[in-house]
Amino acid sequence: MVEGSRSEFDLIGRFFADLGPPRADVLLGVGDDCALLEVPAGLSLAVSIDTLVAGIHFLHDCDAEALGHKSLAVGLSDLAAMGAAPAWATLALTLPERDDDWLAAFACGFGDLAQTYGVRLVGGDTTRGSLSVTVQVHGLVRTGTAVRRDGARPGDIVWVSGTLGDAGLALRLMREGGPVDPALRARLERPDPRVALGSALRGIATAMIDLSDGLAGDLGHILAASGLGAEVDLTALPLSPAVASRIVSEGDWALPLSSGDDYELCFCVPSEHSALIASMATGLGCALTAVGRIRAEPGLILRGPNGTPTRLSSAGYDHFSNNT
Ligand code: ADP
Ligand code: MG
């Protein structure tokens, strides 16, 4: 921390020294110059870092407990998308001032999710400045089994978990200043990373990504990495009633295709495993929906209700507009 004051260490000790369950593979956690962590032989370390900046990634008046939850959830979603098991996290927190009520709520949101997924907070940094939160997550995955973006094959079915566009709709409604259904708001502020699903798909999915920027762009990353294309049936997209009615009233598919923060998984699976995916959905209690198919020809084709290719108005999709 910049000040290096006694109160800095008091703050860390009070709020961040004991978040998440103790783990035998943490040889040394918060308090020294480095954490010491043990990666067992045969496992690879999966690492991802994300920064959430006030006013850009979350609203200034965002609930501190929800922010604590989300700042860890987005990283766990990245681990889920590789099929990695969450293990450790580090946290770099920049705060305009010390506010113990805010810190307690933030630590509570972070700590509860850390507990749920067995993640130990092992270190971090605390500085003064405009509010921003950076979390690095570390997961473990048997070497050679992580699900990457570049493994899709022509004919694979494209699946998505949950429903798409809810977080984007919640954000839009909050910006409009109207009432927002609490369940819809939770989809934006308290995403539930699909860790069990990601892990179950190791050895089955050929490619996977988590949906942080909308299906069109994120599936586009799989297609680019795999050197392939895809056809998506818009009428098959899993939508909540609220998002479905908004699409009808606006005549625009931007919410499910190019709004962010869903943190669902999009994955490709050879068609002979479709029954297995359906049973996985039942077992995990998580909706899994086939929305399209991988093609050898590059480009993403979106087919609307009448089967004809559909264009998307939003900038998030411009990248692919030549192919529709
Ligand atoms: P250094 O100056 O040696 O980098 P710091 O003073 O930044 O150490 O931090 C002291 C200890 O507290 C370190 O172990 C660091 O990892 C930990 N730490 C600092 N800030 C946080 C935080 N926000 N969450 C968790 N651990 C933290
Ligand atoms: Mg430091």
Coordinates of C-alpha atoms and ligand atoms in Angstrom, one line a residue:
M1 CA 0.0 0.0 0.0
V2 CA 1.1 3.5 -0.6
E3 CA 1.0 4.7 2.9
G4 CA 2.5 1.6 4.4
S5 CA 0.7 2.6 7.6
R6 CA -0.3 0.5 10.6
S7 CA -3.9 0.9 9.6
E8 CA -3.2 -0.7 6.2
F9 CA -2.1 -3.9 8.0
D10 CA -4.9 -3.7 10.4
L11 CA -7.3 -3.4 7.4
I12 CA -5.8 -6.4 5.7
G13 CA -5.7 -8.5 8.9
R14 CA -9.3 -7.6 9.7
F15 CA -11.0 -8.1 6.3
F16 CA -8.7 -10.2 4.1
A17 CA -6.5 -12.5 6.1
D18 CA -9.1 -15.4 6.4
L19 CA -11.3 -15.5 3.3
G20 CA -12.2 -18.9 1.9
P21 CA -11.5 -22.3 3.4
P22 CA -7.9 -23.1 4.6
R23 CA -6.2 -25.5 2.0
A24 CA -3.4 -27.9 2.5
D25 CA -1.8 -26.7 -0.7
V26 CA -1.3 -23.2 0.7
L27 CA 2.1 -23.4 2.4
L28 CA 2.0 -19.7 3.2
G29 CA -1.0 -17.3 2.7
V30 CA -1.6 -13.6 3.4
G31 CA 1.1 -11.8 5.5
D32 CA 4.5 -12.4 3.9
D33 CA 6.1 -11.0 0.7
C34 CA 4.7 -13.8 -1.3
A35 CA 2.2 -16.6 -0.9
L36 CA 3.7 -20.1 -1.3
L37 CA 1.4 -22.5 -3.2
E38 CA 1.9 -26.2 -4.1
V39 CA 0.8 -27.5 -7.5
P40 CA 0.7 -31.3 -7.4
A41 CA 2.5 -33.3 -10.1
G42 CA 0.4 -34.0 -13.1
L43 CA -1.7 -30.9 -12.7
S44 CA -1.4 -27.6 -14.6
L45 CA -2.0 -24.2 -13.1
A46 CA -4.8 -22.2 -14.9
V47 CA -4.5 -18.5 -14.2
S48 CA -6.8 -15.6 -15.1
I49 CA -7.0 -11.9 -14.0
D50 CA -9.8 -9.4 -14.3
T51 CA -10.2 -5.8 -13.2
L52 CA -13.5 -4.2 -12.4
V53 CA -13.4 -0.4 -12.5
A54 CA -16.1 1.8 -10.9
G55 CA -18.2 3.6 -13.5
I56 CA -17.1 1.2 -16.3
H57 CA -17.7 -2.4 -15.0
F58 CA -20.0 -1.5 -12.2
L59 CA -22.1 1.4 -11.1
H60 CA -20.6 3.7 -8.5
D61 CA -23.5 3.0 -6.0
C62 CA -23.1 -0.8 -6.6
D63 CA -23.8 -2.8 -3.4
A64 CA -20.4 -3.7 -1.8
E65 CA -21.4 -7.3 -1.0
A66 CA -22.5 -7.9 -4.6
L67 CA -19.2 -6.4 -5.9
G68 CA -17.2 -8.7 -3.6
H69 CA -19.2 -11.6 -5.1
K70 CA -18.9 -10.5 -8.7
S71 CA -15.2 -9.7 -8.6
L72 CA -14.4 -13.3 -7.7
A73 CA -17.2 -14.8 -9.8
V74 CA -15.9 -13.4 -13.1
G75 CA -12.6 -15.1 -12.5
L76 CA -14.2 -18.4 -11.5
S77 CA -16.2 -18.2 -14.7
D78 CA -12.9 -18.2 -16.7
L79 CA -11.7 -21.2 -14.7
A80 CA -15.0 -23.0 -15.4
A81 CA -14.6 -22.3 -19.1
M82 CA -11.3 -24.2 -19.1
G83 CA -12.7 -27.0 -16.9
A84 CA -10.3 -26.1 -14.1
A85 CA -11.0 -26.5 -10.4
P86 CA -10.7 -23.2 -8.5
A87 CA -8.0 -23.2 -5.8
W88 CA -6.6 -19.8 -4.9
A89 CA -7.2 -16.1 -5.5
T90 CA -5.3 -12.8 -5.0
L91 CA -7.0 -9.4 -4.7
A92 CA -5.7 -6.0 -5.6
L93 CA -8.1 -3.4 -4.2
T94 CA -7.9 0.4 -4.8
L95 CA -10.1 2.4 -2.5
P96 CA -10.8 6.1 -2.4
E97 CA -11.0 6.0 1.4
R98 CA -11.2 3.5 4.2
D99 CA -14.8 2.6 5.0
D100 CA -15.1 -0.4 7.3
D101 CA -18.8 -1.0 6.6
W102 CA -18.1 -1.2 2.9
L103 CA -15.0 -3.4 3.4
A104 CA -16.9 -5.8 5.7
A105 CA -19.7 -6.1 3.1
F106 CA -17.2 -6.6 0.2
A107 CA -15.3 -9.2 2.2
C108 CA -18.5 -11.0 3.0
G109 CA -19.6 -11.2 -0.7
F110 CA -16.1 -12.3 -1.8
G111 CA -15.7 -14.7 1.2
D112 CA -19.0 -16.5 0.8
L113 CA -18.4 -17.3 -2.9
A114 CA -14.8 -18.3 -2.1
Q115 CA -16.2 -20.7 0.5
T116 CA -18.7 -22.1 -1.9
Y117 CA -16.0 -23.0 -4.4
G118 CA -13.1 -23.9 -2.1
V119 CA -11.0 -20.9 -3.0
R120 CA -8.5 -19.5 -0.5
L121 CA -7.5 -15.8 -0.7
V122 CA -3.7 -16.0 -0.4
G123 CA -2.6 -12.4 -1.0
G124 CA -3.1 -9.1 -2.6
D125 CA -2.4 -5.4 -2.6
T126 CA -4.3 -2.5 -1.1
T127 CA -3.9 1.0 -2.4
R128 CA -5.7 4.4 -2.3
G129 CA -7.2 5.8 -5.5
S130 CA -10.4 5.6 -7.6
L131 CA -12.3 2.5 -6.7
S132 CA -11.2 -0.6 -8.7
V133 CA -11.0 -4.3 -7.9
T134 CA -8.6 -6.7 -9.6
V135 CA -8.8 -10.4 -8.8
Q136 CA -6.5 -13.1 -10.1
V137 CA -7.7 -16.6 -9.8
H138 CA -5.7 -19.8 -9.9
G139 CA -7.2 -23.2 -10.7
L140 CA -5.9 -26.7 -11.2
V141 CA -6.5 -29.0 -14.1
R142 CA -5.0 -32.3 -15.0
T143 CA -2.3 -31.6 -17.6
G144 CA -3.6 -31.9 -21.2
T145 CA -7.3 -31.9 -20.3
A146 CA -8.1 -28.2 -20.1
V147 CA -10.9 -27.2 -22.6
R148 CA -9.5 -24.5 -24.9
R149 CA -11.1 -22.3 -27.6
D150 CA -9.3 -23.9 -30.5
G151 CA -10.6 -27.4 -30.5
A152 CA -14.0 -27.1 -32.3
R153 CA -14.7 -29.4 -35.3
P154 CA -17.1 -29.1 -38.2
G155 CA -20.4 -30.8 -37.3
D156 CA -20.0 -30.1 -33.5
I157 CA -23.2 -28.9 -31.8
V158 CA -22.9 -25.5 -30.1
W159 CA -24.5 -25.5 -26.7
V160 CA -25.1 -22.7 -24.1
S161 CA -25.9 -22.9 -20.4
G162 CA -28.7 -21.0 -18.6
T163 CA -30.4 -18.1 -20.3
L164 CA -28.8 -15.3 -22.4
G165 CA -29.2 -11.5 -22.1
D166 CA -30.6 -11.2 -18.6
A167 CA -27.6 -9.2 -17.2
G168 CA -27.7 -6.9 -20.2
L169 CA -31.4 -6.3 -19.7
A170 CA -30.9 -5.6 -16.0
L171 CA -28.2 -3.1 -16.7
R172 CA -30.4 -1.3 -19.3
L173 CA -33.3 -1.1 -16.9
M174 CA -31.1 0.2 -14.1
R175 CA -29.7 2.9 -16.4
E176 CA -33.3 3.8 -17.4
G177 CA -33.9 4.3 -13.7
G178 CA -37.0 2.2 -13.5
P179 CA -37.8 -0.7 -11.2
V180 CA -35.8 -3.9 -11.8
D181 CA -37.0 -7.3 -10.8
P182 CA -34.6 -8.5 -8.0
A183 CA -34.1 -11.9 -9.7
L184 CA -33.1 -10.1 -13.0
R185 CA -30.8 -7.7 -11.1
A186 CA -29.1 -10.6 -9.4
R187 CA -28.2 -12.0 -12.9
L188 CA -26.1 -8.8 -13.4
E189 CA -24.8 -8.3 -9.9
R190 CA -24.4 -11.9 -8.5
P191 CA -23.5 -14.2 -11.4
D192 CA -23.1 -17.8 -10.5
P193 CA -20.0 -19.2 -12.2
R194 CA -20.7 -22.6 -14.0
V195 CA -17.8 -24.3 -12.3
A196 CA -19.4 -27.8 -12.0
L197 CA -20.5 -27.8 -15.6
G198 CA -17.1 -26.7 -16.9
S199 CA -15.4 -29.4 -15.0
A200 CA -18.0 -32.1 -16.2
L201 CA -17.3 -31.1 -19.8
R202 CA -13.6 -32.0 -19.7
G203 CA -13.0 -34.8 -22.2
I204 CA -16.4 -34.1 -23.8
A205 CA -16.4 -30.5 -25.1
T206 CA -14.0 -29.8 -28.0
A207 CA -14.0 -26.1 -27.3
M208 CA -15.4 -23.8 -24.6
I209 CA -15.7 -20.1 -23.6
D210 CA -17.5 -18.2 -20.9
L211 CA -20.0 -15.6 -22.2
S212 CA -18.8 -12.2 -20.9
D213 CA -19.4 -10.2 -24.0
G214 CA -22.4 -11.8 -25.7
L215 CA -22.8 -15.0 -27.7
A216 CA -22.0 -13.5 -31.1
G217 CA -18.6 -12.2 -30.1
D218 CA -17.6 -14.9 -27.7
L219 CA -18.6 -17.8 -30.0
G220 CA -16.7 -15.7 -32.6
H221 CA -13.6 -16.2 -30.4
I222 CA -14.0 -20.0 -30.6
L223 CA -14.5 -19.8 -34.4
A224 CA -11.4 -17.6 -34.9
A225 CA -9.3 -19.9 -32.7
S226 CA -10.6 -23.0 -34.3
G227 CA -10.5 -21.6 -37.9
L228 CA -14.1 -22.5 -38.5
G229 CA -17.6 -21.0 -38.8
A230 CA -21.0 -21.7 -37.3
E231 CA -24.7 -21.4 -37.9
V232 CA -26.9 -20.3 -34.9
D233 CA -30.6 -20.7 -34.8
L234 CA -31.9 -17.6 -33.0
T235 CA -35.3 -19.2 -32.3
A236 CA -33.4 -21.8 -30.2
L237 CA -31.7 -19.3 -27.9
P238 CA -32.6 -19.9 -24.3
L239 CA -34.3 -16.7 -23.1
S240 CA -36.1 -15.5 -20.0
P241 CA -39.6 -14.2 -20.6
A242 CA -38.4 -10.7 -19.9
V243 CA -35.6 -10.8 -22.5
A244 CA -37.9 -12.6 -25.0
S245 CA -40.5 -9.9 -24.8
R246 CA -37.9 -7.2 -25.1
I247 CA -36.6 -8.8 -28.3
V248 CA -40.1 -8.8 -29.8
S249 CA -40.8 -5.2 -28.8
E250 CA -37.4 -3.9 -30.1
G251 CA -37.1 -6.2 -33.1
D252 CA -33.4 -6.6 -32.2
W253 CA -31.5 -9.6 -31.0
A254 CA -28.7 -7.5 -29.3
L255 CA -29.6 -8.5 -25.8
P256 CA -28.7 -12.3 -26.1
L257 CA -26.1 -11.8 -28.8
S258 CA -24.0 -8.8 -27.8
S259 CA -24.8 -7.7 -24.2
G260 CA -22.3 -8.7 -21.6
D261 CA -22.0 -10.2 -18.2
D262 CA -24.0 -13.4 -18.6
Y263 CA -21.2 -15.6 -17.4
E264 CA -22.8 -18.7 -18.9
L265 CA -20.8 -21.2 -20.8
C266 CA -20.8 -21.7 -24.6
F267 CA -19.3 -25.1 -25.7
C268 CA -19.0 -27.3 -28.7
V269 CA -19.6 -31.1 -28.5
P270 CA -19.6 -33.8 -31.2
S271 CA -23.3 -34.5 -32.1
E272 CA -23.1 -38.2 -30.9
H273 CA -22.8 -36.9 -27.3
S274 CA -26.1 -34.9 -27.4
A275 CA -27.9 -37.3 -25.1
L276 CA -25.0 -37.1 -22.6
I277 CA -25.3 -33.3 -22.5
A278 CA -29.0 -33.5 -21.9
S279 CA -28.5 -35.9 -19.0
M280 CA -25.8 -33.6 -17.7
A281 CA -28.3 -30.8 -17.6
T282 CA -30.6 -32.8 -15.4
G283 CA -27.8 -33.9 -13.1
L284 CA -26.5 -30.4 -12.6
G285 CA -29.9 -28.7 -12.5
C286 CA -28.7 -26.3 -15.2
A287 CA -30.5 -25.7 -18.5
L288 CA -28.3 -26.6 -21.5
T289 CA -29.5 -25.7 -24.9
A290 CA -28.3 -26.6 -28.4
V291 CA -28.3 -23.4 -30.4
G292 CA -26.3 -24.2 -33.5
R293 CA -23.7 -26.1 -35.4
I294 CA -20.0 -25.7 -36.3
R295 CA -19.3 -25.4 -40.0
A296 CA -16.1 -25.7 -42.0
E297 CA -16.8 -22.4 -43.8
P298 CA -15.6 -19.4 -41.7
G299 CA -18.2 -16.9 -40.5
L300 CA -21.1 -16.8 -38.2
I301 CA -24.6 -17.2 -39.7
L302 CA -27.5 -16.2 -37.5
R303 CA -30.9 -17.6 -38.7
G304 CA -34.0 -15.8 -37.5
P305 CA -37.6 -17.0 -37.1
N306 CA -38.2 -17.4 -40.8
G307 CA -34.9 -19.2 -41.3
T308 CA -33.3 -16.3 -43.2
P309 CA -30.0 -14.8 -42.1
T310 CA -30.5 -12.0 -39.5
R311 CA -28.4 -8.9 -38.9
L312 CA -27.7 -7.4 -35.5
S313 CA -27.9 -3.7 -35.0
S314 CA -25.4 -3.4 -32.1
A315 CA -21.7 -2.6 -32.6
G316 CA -20.8 -5.7 -30.7
Y317 CA -21.6 -7.7 -33.7
D318 CA -20.1 -5.6 -36.5
H319 CA -17.1 -7.7 -36.7
F320 CA -19.1 -10.5 -38.3
S321 CA -21.4 -8.5 -40.5
N322 CA -19.7 -9.6 -43.7
N323 CA -20.7 -13.2 -43.1
T324 CA -24.5 -12.8 -42.7
Ligands
ADP1 P1 4.4 -5.8 0.1 O1 4.6 -4.4 0.4 O2 5.5 -6.7 0.7 O3 4.0 -6.1 -1.3 P2 1.8 -5.4 1.2 O4 2.0 -4.5 2.3 O5 1.3 -5.0 0.0 O6 3.1 -6.3 1.1 O7 0.8 -6.6 1.8 C1 1.1 -7.2 3.0 C2 0.5 -8.6 2.9 O8 -0.9 -8.5 2.8 C3 1.0 -9.4 1.7 O9 1.0 -10.8 2.1 C4 -0.2 -9.2 0.7 O10 -0.3 -10.3 -0.1 C5 -1.3 -9.1 1.7 N1 -2.4 -8.3 1.1 C6 -2.4 -6.9 0.9 N2 -3.5 -6.5 0.4 C7 -4.4 -7.5 0.4 C8 -5.7 -7.7 0.0 N3 -6.5 -6.7 -0.4 N4 -6.2 -9.0 0.1 C9 -5.5 -10.0 0.5 N5 -4.2 -9.9 0.9 C10 -3.6 -8.7 0.8
MG2 MG 2.3 -4.7 -2.0

